[in-house]
mmCIF file of C-alpha atoms in Angstrom:
data_model
loop_
_atom_site.group_PDB
_atom_site.id
_atom_site.type_symbol
_atom_site.label_atom_id
_atom_site.label_comp_id
_atom_site.label_asym_id
_atom_site.label_seq_id
_atom_site.Cartn_x
_atom_site.Cartn_y
_atom_site.Cartn_z
ATOM 1 C CA UNK A 14 -7.937 3.291 -12.247
ATOM 2 C CA UNK A 15 -5.597 0.593 -14.071
ATOM 3 C CA UNK A 16 -1.915 0.432 -13.163
ATOM 4 C CA UNK A 17 -0.877 1.853 -16.493
ATOM 5 C CA UNK A 18 -3.520 4.668 -15.906
ATOM 6 C CA UNK A 19 -1.645 5.688 -12.157
ATOM 7 C CA UNK A 20 1.154 5.941 -13.573
ATOM 8 C CA UNK A 21 -0.182 8.381 -16.212
ATOM 9 C CA UNK A 22 -1.220 10.217 -13.590
ATOM 10 C CA UNK A 23 1.620 9.670 -11.769
ATOM 11 C CA UNK A 24 4.197 10.857 -15.002
ATOM 12 C CA UNK A 25 1.607 14.852 -14.426
ATOM 13 C CA UNK A 26 3.511 15.556 -11.653
ATOM 14 C CA UNK A 27 4.548 19.199 -12.556
ATOM 15 C CA UNK A 28 2.009 19.727 -15.292
ATOM 16 C CA UNK A 29 -0.945 18.623 -14.296
ATOM 17 C CA UNK A 30 -0.037 18.107 -10.320
ATOM 18 C CA UNK A 31 1.964 19.945 -8.392
ATOM 19 C CA UNK A 32 2.588 17.175 -5.612
ATOM 20 C CA UNK A 33 0.423 13.941 -4.644
ATOM 21 C CA UNK A 34 0.210 12.229 -1.284
ATOM 22 C CA UNK A 35 0.980 8.269 -1.768
ATOM 23 C CA UNK A 36 2.985 5.801 -0.315
ATOM 24 C CA UNK A 37 6.374 5.178 -0.886
ATOM 25 C CA UNK A 38 7.574 5.109 -5.025
ATOM 26 C CA UNK A 39 7.432 1.461 -5.898
ATOM 27 C CA UNK A 40 10.394 -0.022 -7.518
ATOM 28 C CA UNK A 41 9.492 0.329 -10.793
ATOM 29 C CA UNK A 42 7.839 3.509 -10.324
ATOM 30 C CA UNK A 43 9.129 6.918 -10.898
ATOM 31 C CA UNK A 44 12.836 8.055 -11.493
ATOM 32 C CA UNK A 45 10.909 11.480 -12.273
ATOM 33 C CA UNK A 46 10.017 12.849 -9.429
ATOM 34 C CA UNK A 47 11.340 12.881 -5.330
ATOM 35 C CA UNK A 48 9.312 11.453 -2.472
ATOM 36 C CA UNK A 49 9.300 13.216 0.386
ATOM 37 C CA UNK A 50 8.427 10.870 3.280
ATOM 38 C CA UNK A 51 5.761 12.329 6.486
ATOM 39 C CA UNK A 52 5.293 8.562 8.011
ATOM 40 C CA UNK A 53 4.035 5.058 8.097
ATOM 41 C CA UNK A 54 0.944 3.254 7.017
ATOM 42 C CA UNK A 55 0.327 0.542 9.027
ATOM 43 C CA UNK A 56 -0.377 -2.952 6.864
ATOM 44 C CA UNK A 57 -3.521 -4.584 7.517
ATOM 45 C CA UNK A 58 -5.726 -7.359 5.572
ATOM 46 C CA UNK A 59 -9.400 -6.607 4.102
ATOM 47 C CA UNK A 60 -11.778 -9.393 3.823
ATOM 48 C CA UNK A 61 -15.996 -9.879 2.379
ATOM 49 C CA UNK A 62 -17.941 -8.854 5.150
ATOM 50 C CA UNK A 63 -19.508 -12.429 4.713
ATOM 51 C CA UNK A 64 -15.161 -13.650 5.477
ATOM 52 C CA UNK A 65 -15.283 -15.286 8.590
ATOM 53 C CA UNK A 66 -12.464 -12.870 9.926
ATOM 54 C CA UNK A 67 -14.797 -10.168 9.214
ATOM 55 C CA UNK A 68 -16.528 -10.239 12.514
ATOM 56 C CA UNK A 69 -13.166 -9.255 14.342
ATOM 57 C CA UNK A 70 -11.968 -6.505 15.466
ATOM 58 C CA UNK A 71 -8.231 -7.785 15.339
ATOM 59 C CA UNK A 72 -6.232 -10.719 14.434
ATOM 60 C CA UNK A 73 -3.082 -12.497 14.623
ATOM 61 C CA UNK A 74 -1.146 -13.612 11.914
ATOM 62 C CA UNK A 75 -2.099 -17.426 13.345
ATOM 63 C CA UNK A 76 -5.821 -16.403 12.361
ATOM 64 C CA UNK A 77 -4.458 -16.228 8.437
ATOM 65 C CA UNK A 78 -3.195 -19.738 8.330
ATOM 66 C CA UNK A 79 -5.000 -22.140 5.852
ATOM 67 C CA UNK A 80 -5.989 -17.918 3.883
ATOM 68 C CA UNK A 81 -4.871 -17.214 0.936
ATOM 69 C CA UNK A 82 -3.033 -13.610 1.166
ATOM 70 C CA UNK A 83 -3.375 -11.228 -2.674
ATOM 71 C CA UNK A 84 -0.182 -8.541 -1.820
ATOM 72 C CA UNK A 85 1.375 -7.188 -4.946
ATOM 73 C CA UNK A 86 3.830 -9.616 -6.994
ATOM 74 C CA UNK A 87 7.300 -9.801 -5.905
ATOM 75 C CA UNK A 88 9.406 -7.007 -7.201
ATOM 76 C CA UNK A 89 7.442 -4.214 -7.005
ATOM 77 C CA UNK A 90 8.278 -2.852 -3.684
ATOM 78 C CA UNK A 91 11.339 -3.717 -1.074
ATOM 79 C CA UNK A 92 8.949 -3.645 2.034
ATOM 80 C CA UNK A 93 6.681 -5.512 0.208
ATOM 81 C CA UNK A 94 9.107 -8.322 -1.290
ATOM 82 C CA UNK A 95 10.638 -7.832 2.717
ATOM 83 C CA UNK A 96 6.853 -9.073 4.128
ATOM 84 C CA UNK A 97 6.270 -11.735 1.286
ATOM 85 C CA UNK A 98 9.884 -13.073 2.587
ATOM 86 C CA UNK A 99 9.162 -13.071 5.967
ATOM 87 C CA UNK A 100 5.549 -14.707 5.136
ATOM 88 C CA UNK A 101 7.049 -17.249 3.315
ATOM 89 C CA UNK A 102 9.910 -18.634 5.810
ATOM 90 C CA UNK A 103 8.324 -18.139 8.947
ATOM 91 C CA UNK A 104 4.113 -18.560 7.927
ATOM 92 C CA UNK A 105 4.177 -21.402 5.063
ATOM 93 C CA UNK A 106 0.507 -21.920 6.370
ATOM 94 C CA UNK A 107 -0.274 -18.716 4.789
ATOM 95 C CA UNK A 108 -1.166 -19.733 0.976
ATOM 96 C CA UNK A 109 0.094 -15.910 -1.683
ATOM 97 C CA UNK A 110 -1.750 -15.119 -4.608
ATOM 98 C CA UNK A 111 0.056 -12.323 -6.736
ATOM 99 C CA UNK A 112 -1.701 -9.161 -7.349
ATOM 100 C CA UNK A 113 -0.898 -5.984 -10.346
ATOM 101 C CA UNK A 114 2.207 -3.657 -8.977
ATOM 102 C CA UNK A 115 -0.939 -1.143 -8.472
ATOM 103 C CA UNK A 116 -4.721 -2.187 -6.782
ATOM 104 C CA UNK A 117 -7.244 -1.311 -9.400
ATOM 105 C CA UNK A 118 -11.031 -1.579 -9.107
ATOM 106 C CA UNK A 119 -10.894 -5.260 -10.391
ATOM 107 C CA UNK A 120 -8.489 -6.296 -6.940
ATOM 108 C CA UNK A 121 -10.825 -5.300 -4.257
ATOM 109 C CA UNK A 122 -13.647 -7.231 -6.411
ATOM 110 C CA UNK A 123 -11.883 -10.204 -6.512
ATOM 111 C CA UNK A 124 -10.946 -9.981 -2.904
ATOM 112 C CA UNK A 125 -14.753 -9.197 -1.782
ATOM 113 C CA UNK A 126 -16.459 -12.013 -4.540
ATOM 114 C CA UNK A 127 -13.618 -14.740 -3.157
ATOM 115 C CA UNK A 128 -12.783 -16.112 0.119
ATOM 116 C CA UNK A 129 -9.350 -14.626 -0.102
ATOM 117 C CA UNK A 130 -7.321 -12.193 2.486
ATOM 118 C CA UNK A 131 -5.744 -8.890 0.643
ATOM 119 C CA UNK A 132 -3.124 -7.122 2.359
ATOM 120 C CA UNK A 133 -4.195 -3.248 2.659
ATOM 121 C CA UNK A 134 -2.427 -0.358 4.423
ATOM 122 C CA UNK A 135 -4.609 1.426 7.128
ATOM 123 C CA UNK A 136 -6.054 4.479 5.116
ATOM 124 C CA UNK A 137 -8.226 2.474 2.460
ATOM 125 C CA UNK A 138 -10.368 1.032 4.998
ATOM 126 C CA UNK A 139 -13.346 2.129 2.949
ATOM 127 C CA UNK A 140 -11.799 1.909 -0.365
ATOM 128 C CA UNK A 141 -14.754 -0.747 -1.176
ATOM 129 C CA UNK A 142 -18.180 -1.043 -0.137
ATOM 130 C CA UNK A 143 -18.526 -5.279 -0.316
ATOM 131 C CA UNK A 144 -15.106 -5.466 1.979
ATOM 132 C CA UNK A 145 -13.672 -4.910 6.216
ATOM 133 C CA UNK A 146 -10.375 -3.640 7.131
ATOM 134 C CA UNK A 147 -9.011 -5.778 9.933
ATOM 135 C CA UNK A 148 -5.619 -4.501 12.109
ATOM 136 C CA UNK A 149 -3.544 -7.585 11.918
ATOM 137 C CA UNK A 150 -1.400 -7.823 15.362
ATOM 138 C CA UNK A 151 2.396 -7.070 13.385
ATOM 139 C CA UNK A 152 5.093 -4.610 12.402
ATOM 140 C CA UNK A 153 4.483 -4.368 9.153
ATOM 141 C CA UNK A 154 4.403 -0.632 7.658
ATOM 142 C CA UNK A 155 4.703 1.055 4.501
ATOM 143 C CA UNK A 156 5.869 5.012 4.305
ATOM 144 C CA UNK A 157 4.550 7.625 3.036
ATOM 145 C CA UNK A 158 4.466 11.032 1.906
ATOM 146 C CA UNK A 159 4.674 13.743 -0.940
ATOM 147 C CA UNK A 160 5.536 12.926 -4.587
ATOM 148 C CA UNK A 161 6.476 16.042 -6.764
ATOM 149 C CA UNK A 162 8.375 16.387 -10.334
ATOM 150 C CA UNK A 163 12.329 16.746 -9.589
ATOM 151 C CA UNK A 164 11.497 19.251 -12.398
ATOM 152 C CA UNK A 165 9.083 21.467 -10.063
ATOM 153 C CA UNK A 166 8.867 24.936 -10.000
ATOM 154 C CA UNK A 167 10.344 27.415 -7.205
ATOM 155 C CA UNK A 168 7.074 27.525 -4.963
ATOM 156 C CA UNK A 169 6.648 23.739 -4.929
ATOM 157 C CA UNK A 170 10.599 23.945 -3.758
ATOM 158 C CA UNK A 171 9.988 25.961 -1.550
ATOM 159 C CA UNK A 172 6.749 24.250 -0.531
ATOM 160 C CA UNK A 173 8.562 20.908 -0.194
ATOM 161 C CA UNK A 174 11.604 22.623 1.722
ATOM 162 C CA UNK A 175 9.160 23.514 4.715
ATOM 163 C CA UNK A 176 7.457 20.357 4.324
ATOM 164 C CA UNK A 177 10.288 18.712 4.795
ATOM 165 C CA UNK A 178 11.599 21.034 7.816
ATOM 166 C CA UNK A 179 8.889 20.803 9.710
ATOM 167 C CA UNK A 180 8.284 16.584 9.160
ATOM 168 C CA UNK A 181 11.873 16.520 10.819
ATOM 169 C CA UNK A 182 10.673 18.119 13.964
ATOM 170 C CA UNK A 183 8.058 15.617 14.179
ATOM 171 C CA UNK A 184 10.202 13.032 13.784
#
């Protein structure tokens, strides 16, 4: 699915979907949607099965020195911008290549076909058969939760309120 296609689907909240589970809303994202955070996904990296890092079960940030890290371009997400700024300042040995704001099949294919490293999240570990996901010893993560229409019907609003009450108990 393309970025345009993803945004079209998200815009159907309240019509086609009552809610969607997704990562935090991007800056350019959804002024028409609410977001209830439920937890966090750890940031990981993915590499082609032939990449030298693919054999490792976990890596350190220094293992990425000399690599090209594919990640969303600046301005999409405060979390990703913070991470990019930190990497550029403290780890300039890592080259950064911009990707579109939403990863589509072409981004995963590019990673699989190159020796580049792709910034990913733990829930996408099996997203592409040509990629291996690897945890990194860092503290980067991103919130995930429920996206819902701001004009949701009463039953959806009740569900969101129950989920909100439940999620506050587990935090």
